[in-house]
Amino acid sequence: MIVGCDYSTKAIDFATRRPSGEWTCLKLGVGEGEIEGQLVNELARTLRVMANWTASGDRVIYVEQPWMNVGGRASNPATTMKMVQVATTVRIAAILVGYRAEWAHIATWRSAVFGKGKYVGKIAKERALAWSAQYTTLELGQDHNAADALCIAAYGEMKEHDRHVNAD
C-alpha cells in the first residue's frame, strides 16, 4: 500500500489506491494551537485503518517535504514551523504503525506526475485538480490539497515501481 500525504496548518490529506484500483482520500483536521498527542493518536488510528484495506505487503507513505521560502515572498515563521511540525508528526505516526516513510520533494513529484516543468502557485493547483479529474473518479471540487495527496500517491507508486525494478 502506498499513501500520499499533503498537509496544511488546517488539515492533513491522505490518498491511496485500494486493491480494487479505486482511488480514495481521507482528510484529518488539525486543531488550533500546538500539535498534541490527540493528533498523533488520530493519525495512528487513520493510518491503521488505511493499512487494513490491504491484506499484506509493504506500507509506504510519501509525505510532501516541508520547505521554507527564502529570498522570495516572505513566509510567516509561525506558519512555517507548524507546517514542519505537521509533516514530522505524520512521519512519526506512520513509522510507529509500521509504514516506511519517505519525503516527496515538491518540485520532484510535480515534474514526475505532470511532466518536466516548473509548477508553482495557481498553475500547480490547477494541474493537480486536472490530474485527479483525469485519473480518478473522485469529486474533489476545488480541494487542491486532496488532489495533491493523490498526485503524491501516484508519485509514490512510480518510485516504488522503480525501486522494485532496480532491486530485481
Coordinates of C-alpha atoms in Angstrom, one line a residue:
M1 CA 0.0 0.0 0.0
I2 CA 1.3 3.4 -1.0
V3 CA -0.1 6.5 0.6
G4 CA 0.4 10.1 -0.5
C5 CA 0.1 12.9 2.1
D6 CA -0.3 16.6 1.7
Y7 CA -1.0 18.9 4.6
S8 CA -1.6 22.5 5.7
T9 CA -1.9 24.1 9.1
K10 CA -5.7 23.2 9.0
A11 CA -5.8 19.6 7.6
I12 CA -3.9 16.6 6.6
D13 CA -4.9 14.8 3.4
F14 CA -4.2 11.2 2.6
A15 CA -4.7 9.4 -0.7
T16 CA -4.2 5.8 -1.7
R17 CA -5.3 3.3 -4.3
R18 CA -7.4 0.4 -2.9
P19 CA -6.7 -3.1 -4.0
S20 CA -9.7 -2.7 -6.4
G21 CA -7.7 0.0 -8.2
E22 CA -10.1 2.7 -6.9
W23 CA -8.5 5.9 -5.5
T24 CA -9.7 7.1 -2.2
C25 CA -8.9 10.2 0.0
L26 CA -9.2 10.9 3.7
K27 CA -9.0 14.3 5.4
L28 CA -8.0 14.8 9.1
G29 CA -8.4 18.2 10.7
V30 CA -5.5 19.8 12.5
G31 CA -6.7 21.8 15.6
E32 CA -5.6 25.2 16.5
G33 CA -2.5 25.7 18.6
E34 CA 0.3 23.2 19.1
I35 CA 0.5 19.7 17.8
E36 CA -0.7 17.5 20.6
G37 CA -0.9 13.8 21.5
Q38 CA -4.5 13.7 20.4
L39 CA -3.5 14.4 16.8
V40 CA -0.8 11.7 16.9
N41 CA -3.3 9.2 18.2
E42 CA -5.8 10.2 15.5
L43 CA -3.1 9.9 12.8
A44 CA -2.1 6.5 14.0
R45 CA -5.7 5.3 14.0
T46 CA -6.3 6.7 10.5
L47 CA -3.1 5.1 9.1
R48 CA -4.1 1.7 10.8
V49 CA -7.5 1.9 9.1
M50 CA -5.8 2.5 5.7
A51 CA -3.3 -0.3 6.3
N52 CA -6.2 -2.7 6.9
W53 CA -7.5 -2.0 3.4
T54 CA -4.8 -4.3 2.1
A55 CA -4.1 -7.9 3.1
S56 CA -0.4 -7.6 3.3
G57 CA 2.7 -6.1 1.7
D58 CA 4.8 -3.1 2.3
R59 CA 3.2 0.0 3.7
V60 CA 4.8 3.2 2.5
I61 CA 3.8 6.8 2.9
Y62 CA 5.1 9.6 0.8
V63 CA 4.8 12.9 2.7
E64 CA 5.3 16.2 0.9
Q65 CA 8.6 17.6 2.1
P66 CA 8.3 20.8 4.1
W67 CA 10.0 23.8 2.7
M68 CA 10.7 27.4 3.5
N69 CA 10.7 30.2 1.0
V70 CA 13.9 32.1 1.5
G71 CA 14.6 35.2 -0.6
G72 CA 11.2 35.2 -2.2
R73 CA 7.9 36.2 -0.8
A74 CA 8.2 36.5 2.9
S75 CA 6.9 33.5 4.9
N76 CA 5.2 33.7 8.3
P77 CA 7.7 31.9 10.6
A78 CA 4.9 30.5 12.8
T79 CA 3.2 29.0 9.8
T80 CA 6.4 27.5 8.5
M81 CA 7.1 26.0 11.9
K82 CA 3.6 24.5 12.2
M83 CA 4.0 23.0 8.7
V84 CA 7.2 21.3 9.7
Q85 CA 5.6 20.1 12.9
V86 CA 2.6 18.6 11.0
A87 CA 4.8 16.9 8.4
T88 CA 7.1 15.4 11.1
T89 CA 4.2 14.3 13.2
V90 CA 2.7 12.5 10.2
R91 CA 6.0 10.7 9.5
I92 CA 6.5 9.7 13.2
A93 CA 2.9 8.4 13.5
A94 CA 3.3 6.4 10.2
I95 CA 6.6 4.8 11.3
L96 CA 5.0 3.9 14.7
V97 CA 2.2 1.9 13.0
G98 CA 4.6 0.1 10.6
Y99 CA 4.9 2.3 7.5
R100 CA 8.1 3.2 5.8
A101 CA 8.1 7.0 5.5
E102 CA 9.6 8.9 2.6
W103 CA 9.7 12.6 1.8
A104 CA 8.3 13.7 -1.6
H105 CA 10.1 16.9 -2.7
I106 CA 7.6 19.2 -4.2
A107 CA 9.3 20.0 -7.5
T108 CA 10.3 16.4 -7.9
W109 CA 6.8 14.9 -7.5
R110 CA 5.2 17.6 -9.6
S111 CA 7.7 17.0 -12.5
A112 CA 7.2 13.2 -12.3
V113 CA 3.4 13.4 -12.3
F114 CA 2.8 16.4 -14.6
G115 CA 5.9 16.2 -16.8
K116 CA 9.0 18.3 -16.8
G117 CA 8.4 21.9 -16.0
K118 CA 8.1 24.4 -13.2
Y119 CA 4.7 24.3 -11.5
V120 CA 4.0 26.8 -8.7
G121 CA 1.0 28.5 -7.2
K122 CA -2.2 28.6 -9.1
I123 CA -0.7 26.5 -12.0
A124 CA 0.3 23.7 -9.7
K125 CA -3.1 23.6 -8.0
E126 CA -4.9 23.6 -11.4
R127 CA -2.6 20.7 -12.6
A128 CA -3.3 18.6 -9.6
L129 CA -7.0 19.1 -9.9
A130 CA -6.9 18.3 -13.6
W131 CA -4.8 15.1 -13.0
S132 CA -7.2 14.0 -10.3
A133 CA -10.2 14.6 -12.6
Q134 CA -8.5 12.6 -15.4
Y135 CA -7.2 9.6 -13.4
T136 CA -9.7 9.2 -10.6
T137 CA -13.5 9.1 -10.2
L138 CA -13.4 11.3 -7.1
E139 CA -15.3 14.6 -7.0
L140 CA -12.9 17.0 -5.3
G141 CA -14.4 20.3 -6.3
Q142 CA -11.6 22.8 -5.6
D143 CA -9.9 20.7 -2.9
H144 CA -6.3 21.1 -4.2
N145 CA -4.8 19.6 -1.1
A146 CA -6.7 16.3 -1.7
A147 CA -5.6 16.5 -5.3
D148 CA -2.0 17.0 -4.2
A149 CA -2.3 13.9 -2.0
L150 CA -3.5 11.9 -4.9
C151 CA -0.6 13.1 -7.1
I152 CA 1.9 12.4 -4.3
A153 CA 0.5 8.8 -4.0
A154 CA 0.9 8.4 -7.8
Y155 CA 4.5 9.6 -7.5
G156 CA 5.0 7.1 -4.7
E157 CA 3.7 4.3 -6.9
M158 CA 6.2 5.4 -9.6
K159 CA 9.1 5.4 -7.0
E160 CA 8.1 2.1 -5.6
H161 CA 7.9 0.5 -9.0
D162 CA 11.3 1.8 -9.9
R163 CA 12.7 0.5 -6.5
H164 CA 11.4 -3.0 -7.2
V165 CA 12.5 -3.0 -10.8
N166 CA 16.0 -1.9 -9.8
A167 CA 16.1 -4.5 -7.0
D168 CA 15.5 -7.4 -9.4

